[in-house]
């Protein structure tokens, strides 16, 4: 397989994966829709950092150990499930307590800022990056996907690490492009989401989705 053919074929596979609604989509939409622009881009960059990490580990052969070791896989799976359940549960808890803006709502109110304010305590690029990275890095299914798929697109005569990173970069670029569309769409909803009721509904939906993914990961489905 020529490297050009490998790039286009891999782009098709991960492109379809990127467009499939999932946990990453829910996180980006929710954060951007609340007007937390820097935090939303932090989430996007964190998710893509996790993708790059999984691609690099796979290219080095490290994630093959994850797929082969039941203990390592189960440990990472439970850690990921616990993180998702904590994150989603926290969102739901804040909405039922009547904080008005879900997670981060209290901080915005203390600062006297609306949901679209920029630079507020909750609108942190680093905080968003950390959330996106942990969400992706603690999902062992991403690692298993890369172990199963990535090596098939690396030509036998090509340098394994460099080609693996190149292919992973294609996935990252597609993820960034799609995230740009999601952020733009979510920002168009900011006017409606200025209403406390709308923000609570958004956080309840997103929190439920995240808890659902956590339960699914814990059950190993």
Short mmCIF file of C-alpha atoms in Angstrom, two decimals:
data_model
loop_
_atom_site.label_atom_id
_atom_site.label_comp_id
_atom_site.label_asym_id
_atom_site.label_seq_id
_atom_site.Cartn_x
_atom_site.Cartn_y
_atom_site.Cartn_z
CA UNK A 1 0.00 0.00 0.00
CA UNK A 2 1.41 3.40 -1.01
CA UNK A 3 1.56 6.09 1.67
CA UNK A 4 -0.85 8.33 -0.28
CA UNK A 5 -3.41 5.54 -0.51
CA UNK A 6 -2.96 4.81 3.19
CA UNK A 7 -3.57 8.45 4.11
CA UNK A 8 -6.77 8.74 2.07
CA UNK A 9 -8.11 5.39 3.28
CA UNK A 10 -7.39 6.19 6.92
CA UNK A 11 -8.93 9.66 6.51
CA UNK A 12 -12.14 8.05 5.27
CA UNK A 13 -12.33 5.68 8.24
CA UNK A 14 -11.58 8.23 10.96
CA UNK A 15 -13.65 10.87 9.15
CA UNK A 16 -16.77 8.74 9.53
CA UNK A 17 -15.81 8.08 13.15
CA UNK A 18 -15.40 11.81 13.79
CA UNK A 19 -18.83 12.63 12.36
CA UNK A 20 -20.54 9.99 14.53
CA UNK A 21 -22.18 11.72 17.54
CA UNK A 22 -20.62 10.67 20.80
CA UNK A 23 -19.17 11.84 24.10
CA UNK A 24 -16.70 14.27 22.50
CA UNK A 25 -19.50 15.92 20.50
CA UNK A 26 -21.64 16.34 23.61
CA UNK A 27 -18.80 17.93 25.60
CA UNK A 28 -17.84 20.40 22.88
CA UNK A 29 -21.44 21.42 22.16
CA UNK A 30 -22.33 21.88 25.81
CA UNK A 31 -19.25 23.95 26.66
CA UNK A 32 -19.48 26.17 23.58
CA UNK A 33 -23.24 26.64 23.90
CA UNK A 34 -22.81 28.07 27.40
CA UNK A 35 -20.60 30.80 25.93
CA UNK A 36 -17.38 29.44 27.44
CA UNK A 37 -15.37 29.99 24.27
CA UNK A 38 -11.87 29.50 25.65
CA UNK A 39 -12.94 26.47 27.68
CA UNK A 40 -14.66 24.98 24.64
CA UNK A 41 -11.49 25.25 22.58
CA UNK A 42 -9.59 23.85 25.54
CA UNK A 43 -11.89 20.80 25.45
CA UNK A 44 -11.29 20.47 21.69
CA UNK A 45 -7.51 20.68 22.08
CA UNK A 46 -7.58 18.27 25.01
CA UNK A 47 -9.55 15.69 23.03
CA UNK A 48 -7.13 15.96 20.13
CA UNK A 49 -4.16 15.76 22.49
CA UNK A 50 -5.61 12.49 23.74
CA UNK A 51 -5.98 11.26 20.16
CA UNK A 52 -2.37 12.16 19.43
CA UNK A 53 -1.28 10.39 22.63
CA UNK A 54 -3.10 7.18 21.68
CA UNK A 55 -1.67 7.34 18.16
CA UNK A 56 1.87 7.82 19.44
CA UNK A 57 1.57 4.99 21.98
CA UNK A 58 0.17 2.69 19.31
CA UNK A 59 2.97 3.57 16.90
CA UNK A 60 5.46 2.72 19.64
CA UNK A 61 3.67 -0.58 20.31
CA UNK A 62 2.73 0.37 23.88
CA UNK A 63 -1.03 0.09 23.46
CA UNK A 64 -0.64 -3.48 22.25
CA UNK A 65 0.12 -4.27 25.90
CA UNK A 66 -3.21 -2.69 26.86
CA UNK A 67 -5.08 -4.91 24.42
CA UNK A 68 -3.17 -7.99 25.59
CA UNK A 69 -3.34 -7.32 29.34
CA UNK A 70 -6.74 -7.87 30.90
CA UNK A 71 -5.63 -6.21 34.15
CA UNK A 72 -4.37 -3.06 32.40
CA UNK A 73 -7.48 -2.79 30.26
CA UNK A 74 -9.86 -3.28 33.18
CA UNK A 75 -7.97 -0.78 35.35
CA UNK A 76 -8.16 1.90 32.68
CA UNK A 77 -11.78 1.03 31.93
CA UNK A 78 -12.87 1.46 35.53
CA UNK A 79 -10.87 4.68 35.89
CA UNK A 80 -12.53 6.07 32.78
CA UNK A 81 -16.00 4.98 33.88
CA UNK A 82 -15.52 6.53 37.33
CA UNK A 83 -14.38 9.82 35.78
CA UNK A 84 -17.36 9.99 33.41
CA UNK A 85 -19.85 9.12 36.16
CA UNK A 86 -18.32 11.78 38.41
CA UNK A 87 -18.37 14.44 35.69
CA UNK A 88 -21.90 13.70 34.48
CA UNK A 89 -23.24 13.23 37.99
CA UNK A 90 -21.77 16.56 39.05
CA UNK A 91 -23.55 18.32 36.19
CA UNK A 92 -26.87 16.73 37.15
CA UNK A 93 -26.38 17.48 40.83
CA UNK A 94 -25.78 21.19 40.19
CA UNK A 95 -28.92 21.48 38.05
CA UNK A 96 -31.12 19.81 40.66
CA UNK A 97 -29.64 22.03 43.37
CA UNK A 98 -30.83 25.01 41.32
CA UNK A 99 -27.41 26.54 40.65
CA UNK A 100 -28.87 27.89 37.41
CA UNK A 101 -25.95 27.24 35.16
CA UNK A 102 -24.99 23.70 35.96
CA UNK A 103 -21.32 23.08 36.57
CA UNK A 104 -19.54 26.41 36.77
CA UNK A 105 -22.80 28.32 37.22
CA UNK A 106 -22.03 29.40 40.77
CA UNK A 107 -18.66 30.79 39.74
CA UNK A 108 -20.24 32.83 36.94
CA UNK A 109 -22.84 34.25 39.32
CA UNK A 110 -20.21 35.23 41.89
CA UNK A 111 -18.28 37.02 39.18
CA UNK A 112 -21.43 38.89 38.12
CA UNK A 113 -21.05 37.55 34.58
CA UNK A 114 -23.58 36.07 32.22
CA UNK A 115 -23.09 32.71 30.51
CA UNK A 116 -21.49 34.34 27.49
CA UNK A 117 -18.91 36.28 29.45
CA UNK A 118 -15.35 35.74 28.39
CA UNK A 119 -12.51 35.47 30.84
CA UNK A 120 -14.69 34.44 33.77
CA UNK A 121 -13.47 31.88 36.31
CA UNK A 122 -15.15 28.99 34.47
CA UNK A 123 -13.92 30.05 31.00
CA UNK A 124 -10.48 28.47 31.29
CA UNK A 125 -8.52 27.11 28.34
CA UNK A 126 -6.42 24.93 30.65
CA UNK A 127 -9.46 23.61 32.50
CA UNK A 128 -11.12 22.67 29.23
CA UNK A 129 -7.94 21.06 27.92
CA UNK A 130 -7.61 18.95 31.06
CA UNK A 131 -11.22 17.77 30.78
CA UNK A 132 -10.91 16.88 27.10
CA UNK A 133 -7.60 15.08 27.62
CA UNK A 134 -8.83 13.01 30.56
CA UNK A 135 -12.05 12.10 28.77
CA UNK A 136 -10.12 10.77 25.77
CA UNK A 137 -7.06 9.33 27.52
CA UNK A 138 -9.13 7.36 30.06
CA UNK A 139 -11.19 5.66 27.37
CA UNK A 140 -9.51 2.30 26.66
CA UNK A 141 -11.78 1.74 23.66
CA UNK A 142 -9.93 4.52 21.83
CA UNK A 143 -6.66 2.70 22.49
CA UNK A 144 -8.08 -0.63 21.34
CA UNK A 145 -9.43 1.06 18.20
CA UNK A 146 -5.98 2.38 17.36
CA UNK A 147 -4.36 -0.99 18.05
CA UNK A 148 -6.82 -2.71 15.72
CA UNK A 149 -6.95 -0.10 12.94
CA UNK A 150 -3.80 2.00 12.74
CA UNK A 151 -1.26 -0.77 11.90
CA UNK A 152 -3.40 -1.85 8.93
CA UNK A 153 -2.75 1.50 7.23
CA UNK A 154 1.01 1.61 7.75
CA UNK A 155 2.85 0.32 4.63
CA UNK A 156 5.30 -2.46 5.36
CA UNK A 157 8.25 -0.46 4.00
CA UNK A 158 7.36 2.80 5.78
CA UNK A 159 8.92 3.90 9.09
CA UNK A 160 6.42 2.74 11.68
CA UNK A 161 6.56 5.61 14.19
CA UNK A 162 6.70 8.47 11.68
CA UNK A 163 3.90 7.02 9.55
CA UNK A 164 1.76 6.27 12.58
CA UNK A 165 2.10 9.85 13.78
CA UNK A 166 1.31 11.14 10.28
CA UNK A 167 -1.88 9.08 10.14
CA UNK A 168 -2.85 10.19 13.63
CA UNK A 169 -2.32 13.81 12.59
CA UNK A 170 -4.92 13.28 9.86
CA UNK A 171 -7.38 12.21 12.55
CA UNK A 172 -6.49 15.26 14.65
CA UNK A 173 -6.97 17.67 11.74
CA UNK A 174 -10.37 16.19 10.88
CA UNK A 175 -11.35 16.42 14.54
CA UNK A 176 -10.35 20.09 14.69
CA UNK A 177 -12.30 20.91 11.52
CA UNK A 178 -15.45 19.17 12.77
CA UNK A 179 -15.09 20.81 16.18
CA UNK A 180 -14.96 24.23 14.49
CA UNK A 181 -18.36 23.47 12.95
CA UNK A 182 -19.74 22.32 16.32
CA UNK A 183 -18.49 25.42 18.15
CA UNK A 184 -19.94 27.73 15.51
CA UNK A 185 -23.30 25.94 15.70
CA UNK A 186 -23.35 26.03 19.50
CA UNK A 187 -22.51 29.73 19.63
CA UNK A 188 -25.59 30.43 17.52
CA UNK A 189 -27.68 29.10 20.42
CA UNK A 190 -26.21 31.40 23.05
CA UNK A 191 -29.16 33.81 23.02
CA UNK A 192 -31.59 31.06 23.95
CA UNK A 193 -29.18 29.61 26.50
CA UNK A 194 -29.00 32.88 28.45
CA UNK A 195 -32.17 31.66 30.15
CA UNK A 196 -31.43 29.70 33.37
CA UNK A 197 -34.08 27.11 32.49
CA UNK A 198 -32.46 26.45 29.11
CA UNK A 199 -29.03 26.06 30.72
CA UNK A 200 -30.42 23.56 33.21
CA UNK A 201 -32.03 21.56 30.42
CA UNK A 202 -28.75 21.53 28.47
CA UNK A 203 -26.75 20.36 31.49
CA UNK A 204 -29.31 17.70 32.35
CA UNK A 205 -29.22 16.33 28.81
CA UNK A 206 -25.41 16.47 28.62
CA UNK A 207 -24.98 15.06 32.13
CA UNK A 208 -27.32 12.18 31.32
CA UNK A 209 -25.40 11.44 28.11
CA UNK A 210 -22.06 11.45 29.96
CA UNK A 211 -23.40 9.22 32.76
CA UNK A 212 -24.78 6.88 30.09
CA UNK A 213 -21.34 6.60 28.49
CA UNK A 214 -19.83 5.98 31.91
CA UNK A 215 -22.28 3.17 32.65
CA UNK A 216 -21.71 1.69 29.20
CA UNK A 217 -17.96 1.76 29.73
CA UNK A 218 -18.29 0.22 33.20
CA UNK A 219 -20.42 -2.61 31.82
CA UNK A 220 -17.88 -3.20 29.08
CA UNK A 221 -20.40 -2.78 26.23
#
